[in-house]
Structure formats: structure tokens, C-alpha cells
XYZ file of N, CA and C in Angstrom:
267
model
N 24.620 -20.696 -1.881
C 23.652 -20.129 -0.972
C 22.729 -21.235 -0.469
N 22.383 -21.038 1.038
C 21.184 -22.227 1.312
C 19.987 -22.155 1.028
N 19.805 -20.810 0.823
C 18.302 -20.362 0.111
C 18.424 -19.151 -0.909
N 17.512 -19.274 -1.796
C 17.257 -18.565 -3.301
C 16.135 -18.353 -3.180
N 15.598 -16.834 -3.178
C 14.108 -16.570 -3.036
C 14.031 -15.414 -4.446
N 12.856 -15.991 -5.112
C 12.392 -15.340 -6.199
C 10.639 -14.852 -6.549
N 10.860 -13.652 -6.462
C 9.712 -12.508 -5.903
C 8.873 -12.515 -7.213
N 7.857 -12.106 -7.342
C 6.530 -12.147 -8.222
C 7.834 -12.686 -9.582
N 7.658 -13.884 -9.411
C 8.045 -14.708 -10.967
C 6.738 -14.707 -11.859
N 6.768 -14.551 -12.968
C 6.300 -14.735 -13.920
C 5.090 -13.001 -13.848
N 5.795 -12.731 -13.624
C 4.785 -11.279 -13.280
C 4.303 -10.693 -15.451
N 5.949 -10.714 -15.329
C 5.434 -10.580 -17.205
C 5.959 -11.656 -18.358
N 5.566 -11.468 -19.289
C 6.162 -12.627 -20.361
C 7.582 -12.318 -20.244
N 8.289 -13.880 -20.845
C 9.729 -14.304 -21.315
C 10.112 -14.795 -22.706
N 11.015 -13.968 -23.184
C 11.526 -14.725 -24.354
C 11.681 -16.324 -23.953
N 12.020 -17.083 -25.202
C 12.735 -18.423 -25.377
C 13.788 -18.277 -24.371
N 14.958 -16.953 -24.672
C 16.607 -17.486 -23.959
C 16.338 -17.324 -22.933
N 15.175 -16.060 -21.806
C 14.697 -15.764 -21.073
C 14.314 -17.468 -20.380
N 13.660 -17.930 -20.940
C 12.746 -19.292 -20.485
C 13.541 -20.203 -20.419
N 14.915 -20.285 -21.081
C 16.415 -21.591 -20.977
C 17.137 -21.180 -19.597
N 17.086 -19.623 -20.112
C 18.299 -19.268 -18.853
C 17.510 -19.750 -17.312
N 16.382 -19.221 -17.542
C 15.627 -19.939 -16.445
C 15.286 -20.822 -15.925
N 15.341 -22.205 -16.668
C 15.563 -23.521 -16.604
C 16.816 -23.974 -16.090
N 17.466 -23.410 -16.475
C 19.036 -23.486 -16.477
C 19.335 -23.266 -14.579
N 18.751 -21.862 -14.163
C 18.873 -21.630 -12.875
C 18.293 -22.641 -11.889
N 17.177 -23.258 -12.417
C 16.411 -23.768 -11.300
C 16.989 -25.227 -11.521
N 17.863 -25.623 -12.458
C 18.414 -27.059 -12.688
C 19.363 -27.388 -12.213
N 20.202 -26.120 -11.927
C 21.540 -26.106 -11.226
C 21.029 -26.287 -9.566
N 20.298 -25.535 -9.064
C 19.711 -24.858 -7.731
C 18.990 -26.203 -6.857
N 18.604 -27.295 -8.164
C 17.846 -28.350 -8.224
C 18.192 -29.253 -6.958
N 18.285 -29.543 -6.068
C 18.602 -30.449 -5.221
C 19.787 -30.087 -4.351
N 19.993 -28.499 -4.633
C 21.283 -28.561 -4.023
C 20.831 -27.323 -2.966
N 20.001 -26.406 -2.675
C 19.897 -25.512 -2.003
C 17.885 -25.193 -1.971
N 17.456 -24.222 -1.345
C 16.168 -24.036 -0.695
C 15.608 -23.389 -1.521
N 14.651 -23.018 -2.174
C 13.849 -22.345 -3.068
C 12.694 -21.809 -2.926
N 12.535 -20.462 -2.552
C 11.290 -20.173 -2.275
C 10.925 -18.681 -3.101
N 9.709 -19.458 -3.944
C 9.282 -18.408 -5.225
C 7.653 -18.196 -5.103
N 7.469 -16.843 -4.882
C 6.172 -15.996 -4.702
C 5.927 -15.761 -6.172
N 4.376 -16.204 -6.512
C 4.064 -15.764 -8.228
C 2.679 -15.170 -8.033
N 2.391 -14.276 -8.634
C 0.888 -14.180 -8.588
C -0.254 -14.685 -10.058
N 0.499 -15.762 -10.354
C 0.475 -16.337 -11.387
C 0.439 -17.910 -10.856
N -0.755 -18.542 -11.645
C -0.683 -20.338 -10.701
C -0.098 -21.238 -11.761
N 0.504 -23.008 -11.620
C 1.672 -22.978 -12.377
C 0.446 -23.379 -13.853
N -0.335 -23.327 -14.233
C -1.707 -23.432 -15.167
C -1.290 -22.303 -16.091
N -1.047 -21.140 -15.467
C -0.373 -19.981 -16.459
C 0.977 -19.927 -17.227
N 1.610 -20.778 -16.340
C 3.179 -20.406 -16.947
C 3.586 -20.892 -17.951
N 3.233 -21.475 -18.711
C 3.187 -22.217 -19.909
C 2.690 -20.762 -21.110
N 1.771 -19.840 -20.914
C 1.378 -19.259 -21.931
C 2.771 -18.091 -21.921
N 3.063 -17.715 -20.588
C 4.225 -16.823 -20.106
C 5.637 -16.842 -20.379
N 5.826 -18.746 -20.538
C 6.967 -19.147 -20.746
C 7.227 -18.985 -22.606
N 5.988 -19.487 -22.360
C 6.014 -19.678 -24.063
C 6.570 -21.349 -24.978
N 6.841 -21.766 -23.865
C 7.164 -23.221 -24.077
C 6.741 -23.989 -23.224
N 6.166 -25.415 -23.851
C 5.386 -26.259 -23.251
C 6.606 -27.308 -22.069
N 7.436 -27.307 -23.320
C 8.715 -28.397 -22.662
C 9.513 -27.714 -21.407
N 9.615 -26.785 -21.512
C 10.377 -25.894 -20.699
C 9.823 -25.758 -19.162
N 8.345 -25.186 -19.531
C 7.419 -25.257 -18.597
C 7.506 -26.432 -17.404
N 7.144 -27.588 -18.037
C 6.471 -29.021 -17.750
C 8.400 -28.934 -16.830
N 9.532 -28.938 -17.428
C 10.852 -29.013 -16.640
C 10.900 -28.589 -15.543
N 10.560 -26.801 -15.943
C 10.661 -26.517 -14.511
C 10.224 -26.417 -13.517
N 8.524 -26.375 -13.777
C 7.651 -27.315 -12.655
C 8.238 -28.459 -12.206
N 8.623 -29.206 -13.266
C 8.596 -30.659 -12.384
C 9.710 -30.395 -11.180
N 11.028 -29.708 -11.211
C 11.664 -29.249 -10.617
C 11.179 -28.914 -9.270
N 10.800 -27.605 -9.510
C 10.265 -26.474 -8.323
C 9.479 -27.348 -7.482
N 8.147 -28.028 -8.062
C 7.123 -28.946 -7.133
C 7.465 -30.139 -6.196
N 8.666 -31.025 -7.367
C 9.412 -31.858 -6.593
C 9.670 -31.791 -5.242
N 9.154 -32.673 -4.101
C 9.660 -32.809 -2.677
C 9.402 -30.693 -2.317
N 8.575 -30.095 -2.686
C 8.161 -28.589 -2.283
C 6.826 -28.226 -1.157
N 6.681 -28.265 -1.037
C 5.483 -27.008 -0.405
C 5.080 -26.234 -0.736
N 3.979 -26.396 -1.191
C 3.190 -25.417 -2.046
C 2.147 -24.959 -1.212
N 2.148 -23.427 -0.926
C 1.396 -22.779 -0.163
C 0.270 -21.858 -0.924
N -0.892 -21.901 -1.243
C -2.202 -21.503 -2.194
C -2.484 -20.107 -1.142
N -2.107 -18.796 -1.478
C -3.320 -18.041 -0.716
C -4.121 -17.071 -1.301
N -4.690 -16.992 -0.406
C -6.211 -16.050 -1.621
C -6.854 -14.777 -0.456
N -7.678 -14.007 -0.971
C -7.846 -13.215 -0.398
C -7.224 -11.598 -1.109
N -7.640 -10.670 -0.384
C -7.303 -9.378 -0.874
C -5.722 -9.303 -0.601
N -5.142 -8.150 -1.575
C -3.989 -7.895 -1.721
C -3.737 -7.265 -0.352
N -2.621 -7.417 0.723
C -2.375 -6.213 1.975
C -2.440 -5.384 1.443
N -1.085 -4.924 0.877
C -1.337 -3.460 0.097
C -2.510 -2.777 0.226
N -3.424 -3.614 -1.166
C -4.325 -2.710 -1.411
C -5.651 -2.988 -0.153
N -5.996 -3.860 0.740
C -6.607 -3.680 1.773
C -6.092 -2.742 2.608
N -5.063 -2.074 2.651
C -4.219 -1.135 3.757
C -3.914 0.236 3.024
N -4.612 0.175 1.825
C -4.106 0.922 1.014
C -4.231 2.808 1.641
N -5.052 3.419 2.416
C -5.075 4.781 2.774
C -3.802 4.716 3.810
N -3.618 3.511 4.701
C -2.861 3.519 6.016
C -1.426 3.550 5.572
N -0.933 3.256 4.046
C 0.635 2.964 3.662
C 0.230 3.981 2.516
N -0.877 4.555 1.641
C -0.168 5.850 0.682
C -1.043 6.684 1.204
N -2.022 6.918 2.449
C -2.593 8.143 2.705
C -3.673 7.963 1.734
N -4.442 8.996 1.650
C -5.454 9.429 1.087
C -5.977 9.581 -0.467
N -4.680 8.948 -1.218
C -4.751 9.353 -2.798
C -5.568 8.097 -3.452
């Protein structure tokens, strides 16, 4: 594939095999195709999530490598739009 997009990563904790297999994906993916991963989590967190320091520090170095890292802040759409997309509840 030329691009791999991965949606609220790190949303909840990962086991260890959870945190290899995942290393594993982004090592293969590594230089060979496009990567674009939405977290609502900054990479300061993923270390407590991952649960490994070494693992962590890998696959950052990975992902950041030659990346674009886009920071945004502000209210959630959703929930700024929130009566206009669930009505009134």
C-alpha cells in the first residue's frame, strides 16, 4: 500500500506482544510506504501506554523520522457541533 493511516492510536493501553507486534508494523512500513497516524495522545505519553521504554523510543524514532508532525489544539468538532450532529440530548 502507498499509504497506512492509523486512527486515535494509543487511545487505550497495550500489552508487551500488543507493543512488539506494533513495532513490528511500523518497522516493516518503515521507509517503504506513507504513514499517517491521528493520536489524541502526545508522543510524552506513549511510553506509560506502551509500557516499554525501548519499544517506545523505536517506534518514535521511526514514525518522526523525515515526518510531519502536525500539533492541533482547540475544541473537539464533535463536541463543538455537538446539538447540530446528535440533536438535542
Amino acid at each position: 500500500s502507498d499509504l497506512v493511516i492509523i486512527d486515535d492510536l494509543m487511545f487505550m493501553a497495550i500489552d508487551r506482544h500488543e507493543a512488539n507486534l506494533f513495532f513490528q508494523l511500523i518497522n516493516q512500513l518503515y521507509g517503504q510506504t506513507s504513514i499517517i497516524i491521528t493520536s489524541n495522545k502526545g508522543p510524552e505519553e506513549w511510553g506509560d501506554i506502551l509500557g516499554d521504554p525501548a519499544i517506545t523510543t523505536a517506534i518514535l524514532d521511526r514514525l518522526i523520522h523525515k515526518s510531519e508532525v502536525i500539533h492541533l489544539t482547540g475544541d473537539s468538532y464533535r463536541l463543538k457541533h455537538r446539538q447540530t450532529i446528535f440533536g438535542n440530548n
